[in-house]
Amino acid sequence: MASEKPIRVTLLGCGTVGSGVLELLGRNGGYLAKRVGAPLEIAHVVVRDKARARSVKVDPALLSTDAVACLDDPTVDVVVEAMGGEEPAGAWLARALAGGKSVVTANKALLAARAPALIAAAKKGGGDLAFEASVGGAVPIIRTLRDHLVSDWVRSLRGIVNGTCNYILTRMRDEGAAFADVLKAAQELGYAEAEPSLDVDGLDAAHKLCVLALLAFGAEIYPDEVPTEGIRAIEPIDLRFAARFGYAIKHLAVGRETKNGDLDLRVHPALVPARAPLASVDGVLNAIALEADGAGAQVLVGRGAGSLPTAVSVVADLVDVARARRAGVPGLLTQGLEVARRPLALPGSQEAIWYLRMRVVDRPGVLAQIAGALGRHDVSIEQLVQEGGAGRRAGDRLDGATVGDDTRVIVFLTHVALERDVRAALSEIDAASYVQGRSLALRVEG
Ligand code: NAP
Ligand code: HSE
């Protein structure tokens, strides 16, 4: 093997993911060389600050801040991007692909914005573009959709695709922990994005849904087209009420073909039946449940974030593209991939069972007024629970609202209702003087 010409790699970024990649290459270099048929050799490690302390040992001679020189190095075969953000990563990867290099990236924000253009650039340059780590951390969902289901047609997917959100919801449910404290822990564990609002406001999951929709449905879709909600409005009481009704609350990315062939794509927290596989996927775990014509139902589960879980997926891609280069057939990963614009379901046009939670002043007639507003908008109540004292316990997040002793929490499960009807009923209810703050509406999924 030593006599084989090495596959040379420029690594862009040496933070949580990049350092994991270097650790795995260091630990397993000999075996990886056997599997590739040539050693994998790090040629350059591009960072912002060469003096910064790293969690992995890096030869100082490899560190560089001159990205262009490292990208243009003619001895380099593969560029691995673990930096994040749309720019300069987008321009640098376009440059690498135009130069005929293969690219491996974990950058779902960039892919969500530019995957069709990057795929086209890979095809034109003759290299590969691989992005297993962009969705699901260690979960092999990209190769499942791209390769394993190549003969099949995916009709729907439901995914827990943001590890930070799942970790926060799990600890809020199990410990009643405060949102801000758990988010801080997720940052310390390397789960959260550099800008954690991307996680908790749902945009990271929307980015991942765009990547999944590209492979599952052949759809060219951009994040601003995906109705997106995060988890900031969820409180420990919602997790408790959901459990009482027989559900877990999970932050989901959902994609499915409607009966008329439109795509219904959305990101939001939802109630998942306790017996459904996604309900028991806790902590930093991710899971993607697929329904396909031939394969039927399947669920992939694994660690969705963190240094080594993500790096495992990056290195799997690196091995794929390195093998292809060694065999003289780069470009197979995106060969024949087609994406096109597809009609999207109209916002508000989908039906679901809804969980509605509101805080109201405990006065005679309030319940009748709420039921009246729901009824006027064709929303029929299936179950109702009222809890005294605003339903909060010590440690619950207050969202800045001052809640008096005469406040009650009322929670409804509806019969199947149209989203636009539910929203219209809630805007009427929230405008009433007896309601405190904004009501919460969550779909039941599954
Ligand atoms: P990170 O810890 O913040 O590391 C980013 C690295 O990129 C740092 O080494 C930084 O250099 C370097 N960098 C950033 N901007 C740069 C620039 N303009 N020029 C040169 N170097 C630059 O981020 P991360 O968590 O590893 O995430 C990296 C990517 O992987 C992101 O796209 C993220 O969404 C994705 N991802 C992360 C996870 C996860 O669990 N963390 C999982 C899946 C995918 P310095 O070290 O010098 O600052
Ligand atoms: N911040 C992301 C998450 C990293 O929490 O899922 C993995 O993509």
mmCIF file of N, CA, C and O in Angstrom, residues 65-137:
data_model
loop_
_atom_site.group_PDB
_atom_site.id
_atom_site.type_symbol
_atom_site.label_atom_id
_atom_site.label_comp_id
_atom_site.label_asym_id
_atom_site.label_seq_id
_atom_site.Cartn_x
_atom_site.Cartn_y
_atom_site.Cartn_z
ATOM 1 N N THR A 65 -4.143 29.523 6.404
ATOM 2 C CA THR A 65 -5.284 30.435 6.263
ATOM 3 C C THR A 65 -5.441 30.844 4.804
ATOM 4 O O THR A 65 -6.311 31.646 4.468
ATOM 5 N N ASP A 66 -4.600 30.284 3.945
ATOM 6 C CA ASP A 66 -4.651 30.637 2.515
ATOM 7 C C ASP A 66 -5.483 29.580 1.772
ATOM 8 O O ASP A 66 -4.956 28.653 1.148
ATOM 9 N N ALA A 67 -6.802 29.745 1.851
ATOM 10 C CA ALA A 67 -7.690 28.719 1.291
ATOM 11 C C ALA A 67 -7.470 28.548 -0.209
ATOM 12 O O ALA A 67 -7.437 27.410 -0.707
ATOM 13 N N VAL A 68 -7.320 29.642 -0.923
ATOM 14 C CA VAL A 68 -7.244 29.542 -2.386
ATOM 15 C C VAL A 68 -6.036 28.700 -2.802
ATOM 16 O O VAL A 68 -6.149 27.815 -3.662
ATOM 17 N N ALA A 69 -4.897 28.945 -2.140
ATOM 18 C CA ALA A 69 -3.701 28.161 -2.487
ATOM 19 C C ALA A 69 -3.943 26.676 -2.191
ATOM 20 O O ALA A 69 -3.540 25.795 -2.971
ATOM 21 N N CYS A 70 -4.626 26.387 -1.086
ATOM 22 C CA CYS A 70 -4.868 24.981 -0.715
ATOM 23 C C CYS A 70 -5.893 24.330 -1.643
ATOM 24 O O CYS A 70 -5.835 23.124 -1.901
ATOM 25 N N LEU A 71 -6.844 25.123 -2.139
ATOM 26 C CA LEU A 71 -7.844 24.579 -3.072
ATOM 27 C C LEU A 71 -7.226 24.332 -4.438
ATOM 28 O O LEU A 71 -7.574 23.380 -5.136
ATOM 29 N N ASP A 72 -6.316 25.230 -4.833
ATOM 30 C CA ASP A 72 -5.752 25.141 -6.186
ATOM 31 C C ASP A 72 -4.550 24.211 -6.267
ATOM 32 O O ASP A 72 -4.046 23.957 -7.364
ATOM 33 N N ASP A 73 -4.092 23.710 -5.135
ATOM 34 C CA ASP A 73 -2.926 22.813 -5.131
ATOM 35 C C ASP A 73 -3.193 21.653 -6.101
ATOM 36 O O ASP A 73 -4.109 20.840 -5.878
ATOM 37 N N PRO A 74 -2.402 21.536 -7.175
ATOM 38 C CA PRO A 74 -2.690 20.511 -8.183
ATOM 39 C C PRO A 74 -2.470 19.084 -7.680
ATOM 40 O O PRO A 74 -2.937 18.130 -8.311
ATOM 41 N N THR A 75 -1.784 18.930 -6.527
ATOM 42 C CA THR A 75 -1.574 17.570 -6.008
ATOM 43 C C THR A 75 -2.760 17.103 -5.161
ATOM 44 O O THR A 75 -2.779 15.967 -4.704
ATOM 45 N N VAL A 76 -3.724 18.002 -4.922
ATOM 46 C CA VAL A 76 -4.872 17.643 -4.073
ATOM 47 C C VAL A 76 -5.990 17.047 -4.929
ATOM 48 O O VAL A 76 -6.321 17.558 -6.003
ATOM 49 N N ASP A 77 -6.571 15.939 -4.443
ATOM 50 C CA ASP A 77 -7.647 15.243 -5.169
ATOM 51 C C ASP A 77 -9.027 15.592 -4.633
ATOM 52 O O ASP A 77 -9.993 15.651 -5.368
ATOM 53 N N VAL A 78 -9.113 15.734 -3.289
ATOM 54 C CA VAL A 78 -10.426 15.852 -2.625
ATOM 55 C C VAL A 78 -10.401 17.037 -1.662
ATOM 56 O O VAL A 78 -9.423 17.235 -0.939
ATOM 57 N N VAL A 79 -11.506 17.792 -1.663
ATOM 58 C CA VAL A 79 -11.675 18.862 -0.675
ATOM 59 C C VAL A 79 -12.805 18.447 0.261
ATOM 60 O O VAL A 79 -13.912 18.136 -0.190
ATOM 61 N N VAL A 80 -12.503 18.417 1.560
ATOM 62 C CA VAL A 80 -13.516 18.096 2.576
ATOM 63 C C VAL A 80 -13.869 19.394 3.292
ATOM 64 O O VAL A 80 -12.986 20.054 3.852
ATOM 65 N N GLU A 81 -15.139 19.754 3.246
ATOM 66 C CA GLU A 81 -15.546 21.031 3.855
ATOM 67 C C GLU A 81 -16.296 20.785 5.150
ATOM 68 O O GLU A 81 -17.358 20.146 5.160
ATOM 69 N N ALA A 82 -15.748 21.310 6.257
ATOM 70 C CA ALA A 82 -16.379 21.217 7.581
ATOM 71 C C ALA A 82 -16.266 22.587 8.249
ATOM 72 O O ALA A 82 -15.803 22.704 9.378
ATOM 73 N N MET A 83 -16.657 23.610 7.488
ATOM 74 C CA MET A 83 -16.567 24.999 7.981
ATOM 75 C C MET A 83 -17.928 25.534 8.386
ATOM 76 O O MET A 83 -18.116 26.145 9.418
ATOM 77 N N GLY A 84 -18.894 25.374 7.468
ATOM 78 C CA GLY A 84 -20.237 25.910 7.703
ATOM 79 C C GLY A 84 -20.435 27.248 7.017
ATOM 80 O O GLY A 84 -19.482 27.896 6.581
ATOM 81 N N GLY A 85 -21.714 27.642 6.898
ATOM 82 C CA GLY A 85 -22.066 28.932 6.308
ATOM 83 C C GLY A 85 -22.062 28.883 4.783
ATOM 84 O O GLY A 85 -21.433 28.023 4.180
ATOM 85 N N GLU A 86 -22.804 29.822 4.189
ATOM 86 C CA GLU A 86 -22.898 29.831 2.726
ATOM 87 C C GLU A 86 -21.635 30.372 2.052
ATOM 88 O O GLU A 86 -21.216 29.879 1.016
ATOM 89 N N GLU A 87 -21.068 31.413 2.642
ATOM 90 C CA GLU A 87 -19.836 31.978 2.111
ATOM 91 C C GLU A 87 -18.830 32.162 3.237
ATOM 92 O O GLU A 87 -19.235 32.462 4.357
ATOM 93 N N PRO A 88 -17.554 31.972 2.931
ATOM 94 C CA PRO A 88 -16.943 31.681 1.638
ATOM 95 C C PRO A 88 -17.035 30.220 1.196
ATOM 96 O O PRO A 88 -16.548 29.878 0.127
ATOM 97 N N ALA A 89 -17.686 29.338 2.020
ATOM 98 C CA ALA A 89 -17.666 27.902 1.678
ATOM 99 C C ALA A 89 -18.199 27.660 0.262
ATOM 100 O O ALA A 89 -17.630 26.851 -0.497
ATOM 101 N N GLY A 90 -19.283 28.373 -0.121
ATOM 102 C CA GLY A 90 -19.891 28.136 -1.429
ATOM 103 C C GLY A 90 -18.914 28.427 -2.566
ATOM 104 O O GLY A 90 -18.755 27.623 -3.504
ATOM 105 N N ALA A 91 -18.255 29.569 -2.478
ATOM 106 C CA ALA A 91 -17.311 29.955 -3.543
ATOM 107 C C ALA A 91 -16.127 28.991 -3.578
ATOM 108 O O ALA A 91 -15.638 28.610 -4.648
ATOM 109 N N TRP A 92 -15.689 28.552 -2.405
ATOM 110 C CA TRP A 92 -14.525 27.669 -2.350
ATOM 111 C C TRP A 92 -14.854 26.284 -2.921
ATOM 112 O O TRP A 92 -14.045 25.693 -3.645
ATOM 113 N N LEU A 93 -16.052 25.790 -2.612
ATOM 114 C CA LEU A 93 -16.406 24.467 -3.153
ATOM 115 C C LEU A 93 -16.641 24.553 -4.666
ATOM 116 O O LEU A 93 -16.268 23.634 -5.417
ATOM 117 N N ALA A 94 -17.231 25.654 -5.123
ATOM 118 C CA ALA A 94 -17.420 25.822 -6.572
ATOM 119 C C ALA A 94 -16.054 25.842 -7.272
ATOM 120 O O ALA A 94 -15.870 25.234 -8.330
ATOM 121 N N ARG A 95 -15.095 26.489 -6.634
ATOM 122 C CA ARG A 95 -13.743 26.552 -7.204
ATOM 123 C C ARG A 95 -13.106 25.152 -7.269
ATOM 124 O O ARG A 95 -12.497 24.769 -8.268
ATOM 125 N N ALA A 96 -13.273 24.411 -6.173
ATOM 126 C CA ALA A 96 -12.700 23.057 -6.131
ATOM 127 C C ALA A 96 -13.329 22.171 -7.207
ATOM 128 O O ALA A 96 -12.624 21.447 -7.927
ATOM 129 N N LEU A 97 -14.658 22.237 -7.331
ATOM 130 C CA LEU A 97 -15.354 21.396 -8.320
ATOM 131 C C LEU A 97 -14.968 21.805 -9.740
ATOM 132 O O LEU A 97 -14.749 20.951 -10.605
ATOM 133 N N ALA A 98 -14.867 23.113 -9.962
ATOM 134 C CA ALA A 98 -14.485 23.584 -11.307
ATOM 135 C C ALA A 98 -13.079 23.093 -11.644
ATOM 136 O O ALA A 98 -12.765 22.852 -12.820
ATOM 137 N N GLY A 99 -12.249 22.916 -10.613
ATOM 138 C CA GLY A 99 -10.891 22.431 -10.838
ATOM 139 C C GLY A 99 -10.815 20.915 -10.942
ATOM 140 O O GLY A 99 -9.717 20.344 -10.963
ATOM 141 N N GLY A 100 -11.962 20.241 -10.976
ATOM 142 C CA GLY A 100 -11.990 18.787 -11.183
ATOM 143 C C GLY A 100 -11.803 17.984 -9.905
ATOM 144 O O GLY A 100 -11.675 16.754 -9.956
ATOM 145 N N LYS A 101 -11.774 18.664 -8.749
ATOM 146 C CA LYS A 101 -11.586 17.903 -7.506
ATOM 147 C C LYS A 101 -12.937 17.338 -7.044
ATOM 148 O O LYS A 101 -13.994 17.818 -7.460
ATOM 149 N N SER A 102 -12.883 16.313 -6.228
ATOM 150 C CA SER A 102 -14.103 15.811 -5.600
ATOM 151 C C SER A 102 -14.298 16.547 -4.284
ATOM 152 O O SER A 102 -13.315 16.962 -3.653
ATOM 153 N N VAL A 103 -15.560 16.696 -3.902
ATOM 154 C CA VAL A 103 -15.878 17.467 -2.699
ATOM 155 C C VAL A 103 -16.747 16.634 -1.765
ATOM 156 O O VAL A 103 -17.696 15.983 -2.202
ATOM 157 N N VAL A 104 -16.397 16.688 -0.478
ATOM 158 C CA VAL A 104 -17.224 16.100 0.583
ATOM 159 C C VAL A 104 -17.616 17.252 1.502
ATOM 160 O O VAL A 104 -16.749 18.011 1.929
ATOM 161 N N THR A 105 -18.906 17.394 1.791
ATOM 162 C CA THR A 105 -19.304 18.490 2.662
ATOM 163 C C THR A 105 -20.347 18.053 3.686
ATOM 164 O O THR A 105 -21.181 17.190 3.398
ATOM 165 N N ALA A 106 -20.273 18.691 4.865
ATOM 166 C CA ALA A 106 -21.262 18.472 5.929
ATOM 167 C C ALA A 106 -22.211 19.669 6.014
ATOM 168 O O ALA A 106 -23.013 19.750 6.931
ATOM 169 N N ASN A 107 -22.118 20.567 5.046
ATOM 170 C CA ASN A 107 -22.721 21.903 5.164
ATOM 171 C C ASN A 107 -24.129 21.946 4.581
ATOM 172 O O ASN A 107 -24.340 22.269 3.410
ATOM 173 N N LYS A 108 -25.117 21.641 5.436
ATOM 174 C CA LYS A 108 -26.500 21.599 4.931
ATOM 175 C C LYS A 108 -27.043 22.973 4.601
ATOM 176 O O LYS A 108 -27.900 23.108 3.722
ATOM 177 N N ALA A 109 -26.544 24.025 5.272
ATOM 178 C CA ALA A 109 -27.028 25.381 4.950
ATOM 179 C C ALA A 109 -26.643 25.718 3.512
ATOM 180 O O ALA A 109 -27.450 26.263 2.735
ATOM 181 N N LEU A 110 -25.426 25.376 3.145
ATOM 182 C CA LEU A 110 -24.965 25.639 1.780
ATOM 183 C C LEU A 110 -25.714 24.764 0.773
ATOM 184 O O LEU A 110 -26.161 25.241 -0.280
ATOM 185 N N LEU A 111 -25.876 23.480 1.103
ATOM 186 C CA LEU A 111 -26.566 22.574 0.168
ATOM 187 C C LEU A 111 -28.018 23.001 -0.029
ATOM 188 O O LEU A 111 -28.536 22.956 -1.156
ATOM 189 N N ALA A 112 -28.668 23.425 1.065
ATOM 190 C CA ALA A 112 -30.073 23.837 0.947
ATOM 191 C C ALA A 112 -30.191 25.025 -0.006
ATOM 192 O O ALA A 112 -31.155 25.140 -0.753
ATOM 193 N N ALA A 113 -29.189 25.879 0.018
ATOM 194 C CA ALA A 113 -29.248 27.074 -0.835
ATOM 195 C C ALA A 113 -28.789 26.787 -2.255
ATOM 196 O O ALA A 113 -29.270 27.411 -3.202
ATOM 197 N N ARG A 114 -27.844 25.833 -2.412
ATOM 198 C CA ARG A 114 -27.199 25.708 -3.732
ATOM 199 C C ARG A 114 -26.957 24.282 -4.212
ATOM 200 O O ARG A 114 -26.120 24.076 -5.102
ATOM 201 N N ALA A 115 -27.614 23.294 -3.674
ATOM 202 C CA ALA A 115 -27.294 21.918 -4.097
ATOM 203 C C ALA A 115 -27.421 21.730 -5.608
ATOM 204 O O ALA A 115 -26.521 21.138 -6.230
ATOM 205 N N PRO A 116 -28.508 22.207 -6.249
ATOM 206 C CA PRO A 116 -28.589 21.971 -7.703
ATOM 207 C C PRO A 116 -27.387 22.555 -8.441
ATOM 208 O O PRO A 116 -26.836 21.924 -9.355
ATOM 209 N N ALA A 117 -26.946 23.745 -8.040
ATOM 210 C CA ALA A 117 -25.797 24.370 -8.708
ATOM 211 C C ALA A 117 -24.520 23.596 -8.419
ATOM 212 O O ALA A 117 -23.671 23.407 -9.312
ATOM 213 N N LEU A 118 -24.370 23.103 -7.186
ATOM 214 C CA LEU A 118 -23.153 22.349 -6.850
ATOM 215 C C LEU A 118 -23.136 21.000 -7.572
ATOM 216 O O LEU A 118 -22.079 20.540 -8.022
ATOM 217 N N ILE A 119 -24.297 20.365 -7.692
ATOM 218 C CA ILE A 119 -24.357 19.086 -8.429
ATOM 219 C C ILE A 119 -23.978 19.333 -9.893
ATOM 220 O O ILE A 119 -23.196 18.574 -10.490
ATOM 221 N N ALA A 120 -24.516 20.408 -10.452
ATOM 222 C CA ALA A 120 -24.187 20.732 -11.852
ATOM 223 C C ALA A 120 -22.689 21.002 -11.985
ATOM 224 O O ALA A 120 -22.044 20.559 -12.952
ATOM 225 N N ALA A 121 -22.106 21.695 -10.992
ATOM 226 C CA ALA A 121 -20.666 22.000 -11.051
ATOM 227 C C ALA A 121 -19.839 20.722 -10.944
ATOM 228 O O ALA A 121 -18.800 20.581 -11.612
ATOM 229 N N ALA A 122 -20.314 19.771 -10.120
ATOM 230 C CA ALA A 122 -19.584 18.499 -9.988
ATOM 231 C C ALA A 122 -19.624 17.748 -11.315
ATOM 232 O O ALA A 122 -18.614 17.201 -11.775
ATOM 233 N N LYS A 123 -20.814 17.718 -11.933
ATOM 234 C CA LYS A 123 -20.934 16.997 -13.218
ATOM 235 C C LYS A 123 -20.022 17.646 -14.264
ATOM 236 O O LYS A 123 -19.341 16.961 -15.018
ATOM 237 N N LYS A 124 -20.013 18.978 -14.274
ATOM 238 C CA LYS A 124 -19.198 19.685 -15.277
ATOM 239 C C LYS A 124 -17.707 19.456 -15.027
ATOM 240 O O LYS A 124 -16.929 19.222 -15.959
ATOM 241 N N GLY A 125 -17.307 19.497 -13.750
ATOM 242 C CA GLY A 125 -15.883 19.370 -13.434
ATOM 243 C C GLY A 125 -15.385 17.931 -13.478
ATOM 244 O O GLY A 125 -14.188 17.682 -13.503
ATOM 245 N N GLY A 126 -16.326 16.977 -13.422
ATOM 246 C CA GLY A 126 -15.926 15.567 -13.487
ATOM 247 C C GLY A 126 -15.551 14.979 -12.139
ATOM 248 O O GLY A 126 -15.031 13.859 -12.083
ATOM 249 N N GLY A 127 -15.816 15.705 -11.053
ATOM 250 C CA GLY A 127 -15.532 15.155 -9.717
ATOM 251 C C GLY A 127 -16.824 14.683 -9.067
ATOM 252 O O GLY A 127 -17.897 14.717 -9.671
ATOM 253 N N ASP A 128 -16.708 14.236 -7.830
ATOM 254 C CA ASP A 128 -17.886 13.821 -7.075
ATOM 255 C C ASP A 128 -18.290 14.911 -6.094
ATOM 256 O O ASP A 128 -17.452 15.707 -5.646
ATOM 257 N N LEU A 129 -19.567 14.898 -5.727
ATOM 258 C CA LEU A 129 -20.054 15.739 -4.631
ATOM 259 C C LEU A 129 -20.769 14.804 -3.665
ATOM 260 O O LEU A 129 -21.749 14.149 -4.048
ATOM 261 N N ALA A 130 -20.272 14.718 -2.427
ATOM 262 C CA ALA A 130 -20.845 13.786 -1.443
ATOM 263 C C ALA A 130 -21.202 14.558 -0.179
ATOM 264 O O ALA A 130 -20.459 15.442 0.242
ATOM 265 N N PHE A 131 -22.367 14.210 0.430
ATOM 266 C CA PHE A 131 -22.822 15.044 1.558
ATOM 267 C C PHE A 131 -23.588 14.240 2.609
ATOM 268 O O PHE A 131 -24.583 14.704 3.156
ATOM 269 N N GLU A 132 -23.084 13.034 2.911
ATOM 270 C CA GLU A 132 -23.769 12.187 3.904
ATOM 271 C C GLU A 132 -23.920 12.882 5.252
ATOM 272 O O GLU A 132 -24.945 12.742 5.929
ATOM 273 N N ALA A 133 -22.908 13.635 5.667
ATOM 274 C CA ALA A 133 -22.936 14.222 7.016
ATOM 275 C C ALA A 133 -23.868 15.426 7.114
ATOM 276 O O ALA A 133 -24.076 15.954 8.209
ATOM 277 N N SER A 134 -24.437 15.838 5.989
ATOM 278 C CA SER A 134 -25.267 17.052 6.044
ATOM 279 C C SER A 134 -26.613 16.787 6.715
ATOM 280 O O SER A 134 -27.266 17.712 7.180
ATOM 281 N N VAL A 135 -27.058 15.533 6.751
ATOM 282 C CA VAL A 135 -28.346 15.203 7.388
ATOM 283 C C VAL A 135 -28.161 13.964 8.268
ATOM 284 O O VAL A 135 -27.626 12.950 7.813
ATOM 285 N N GLY A 136 -28.586 14.087 9.511
ATOM 286 C CA GLY A 136 -28.673 12.886 10.355
ATOM 287 C C GLY A 136 -27.382 12.473 11.027
ATOM 288 O O GLY A 136 -27.328 11.379 11.592
ATOM 289 N N GLY A 137 -26.334 13.297 10.995
ATOM 290 C CA GLY A 137 -25.083 12.940 11.664
ATOM 291 C C GLY A 137 -24.571 11.595 11.178
ATOM 292 O O GLY A 137 -24.230 11.433 10.006
#
